[in-house]
XYZ file of C-alpha atoms in Angstrom:
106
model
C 0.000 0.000 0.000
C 1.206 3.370 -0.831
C 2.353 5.197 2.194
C 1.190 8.582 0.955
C -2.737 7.308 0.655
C -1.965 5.547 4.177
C -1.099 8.397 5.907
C -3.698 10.734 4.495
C -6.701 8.209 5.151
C -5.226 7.873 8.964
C -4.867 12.293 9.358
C -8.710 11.984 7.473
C -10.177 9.636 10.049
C -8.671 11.367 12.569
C -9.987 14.730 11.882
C -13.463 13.172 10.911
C -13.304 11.437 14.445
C -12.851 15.210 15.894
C -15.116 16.763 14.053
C -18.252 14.633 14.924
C -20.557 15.609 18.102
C -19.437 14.875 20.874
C -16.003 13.791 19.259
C -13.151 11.060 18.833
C -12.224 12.535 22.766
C -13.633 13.136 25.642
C -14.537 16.986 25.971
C -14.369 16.792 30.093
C -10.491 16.722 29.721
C -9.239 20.504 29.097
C -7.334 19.855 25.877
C -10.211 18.689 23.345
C -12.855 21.224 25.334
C -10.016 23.713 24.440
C -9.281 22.575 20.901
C -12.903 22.546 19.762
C -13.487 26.241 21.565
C -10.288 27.164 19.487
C -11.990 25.644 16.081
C -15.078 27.336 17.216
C -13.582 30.517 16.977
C -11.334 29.939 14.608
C -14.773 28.723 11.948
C -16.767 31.853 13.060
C -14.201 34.351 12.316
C -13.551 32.800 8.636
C -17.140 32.215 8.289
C -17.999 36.134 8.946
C -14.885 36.865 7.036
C -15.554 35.033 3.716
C -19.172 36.581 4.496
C -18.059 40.244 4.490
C -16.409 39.737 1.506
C -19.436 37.841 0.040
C -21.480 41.027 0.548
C -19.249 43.899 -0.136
C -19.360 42.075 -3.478
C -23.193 41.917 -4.027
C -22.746 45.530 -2.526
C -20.236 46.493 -5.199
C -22.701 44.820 -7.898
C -25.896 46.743 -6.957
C -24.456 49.552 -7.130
C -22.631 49.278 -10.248
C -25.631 47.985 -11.853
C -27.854 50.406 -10.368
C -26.889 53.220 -12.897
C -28.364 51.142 -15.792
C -31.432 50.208 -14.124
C -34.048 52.376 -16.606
C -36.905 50.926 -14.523
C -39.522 54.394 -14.986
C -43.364 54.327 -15.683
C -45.308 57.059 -16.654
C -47.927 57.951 -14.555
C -51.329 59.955 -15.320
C -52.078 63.031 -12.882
C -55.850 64.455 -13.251
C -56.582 68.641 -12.319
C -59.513 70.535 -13.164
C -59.092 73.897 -15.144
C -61.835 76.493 -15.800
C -61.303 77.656 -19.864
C -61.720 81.455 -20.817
C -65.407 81.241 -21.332
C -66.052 79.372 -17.808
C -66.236 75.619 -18.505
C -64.696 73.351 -15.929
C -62.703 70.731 -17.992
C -60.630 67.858 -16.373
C -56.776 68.176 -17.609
C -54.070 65.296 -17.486
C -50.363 65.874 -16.845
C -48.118 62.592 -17.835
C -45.219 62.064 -14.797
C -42.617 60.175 -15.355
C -41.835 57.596 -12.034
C -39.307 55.613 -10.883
C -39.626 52.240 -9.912
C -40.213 53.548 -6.220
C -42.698 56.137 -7.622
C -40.748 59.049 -7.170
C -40.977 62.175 -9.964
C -37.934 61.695 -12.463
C -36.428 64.998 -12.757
C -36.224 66.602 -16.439
């Protein structure tokens, strides 16, 4: 047997045996309950690492994508105006919107 694959299937069993709940060890002896506090720690500040750098790239997307985003609706205000000879007629004025409904500025 090849002596490479025997020693990496020996370090894999024994990190699967450490990784499993409750573990290969005992945890009421105070070098696993350490170890696996350490790996704790260790896992939640990659974790939140890799995930700040997850978002700040979604971020970065958004807003570079935001500019081209040409999302607008028109939308159909109704007013009443009286005419020279004193007819009340109903008027329309087309605005322009934004996807969030706000006026687009001419």
């Amino acid at each position: 047997m090849n002596r490479t694959f025997l020693s990496t299937s020996i370090a894999m069993m024994v990190v699967a045996g450490c990784s499993t709940d409750p573990g290969g060890t005992s945890s009421k002896h105070p070098g696993p309950a350490v170890g696996k506090a350490v790996g704790t720690g260790a896992g939640v500040v990659a974790g939140n690492a890799v995930g700040a750098v997850v978002g700040a790239g979604e971020g970065f997307a958004v807003g570079m994508a935001a500019p081209f985003n040409t999302t607008t609706r028109t939308v159909r205000r109704w007013h009443t105006e009286t005419t020279s000879d004193g007819r009340t007629i109903q008027v329309y004025e087309d605005i322009e919107v934004d996807a969030q409904g706000r006026p687009v500025k001419k």
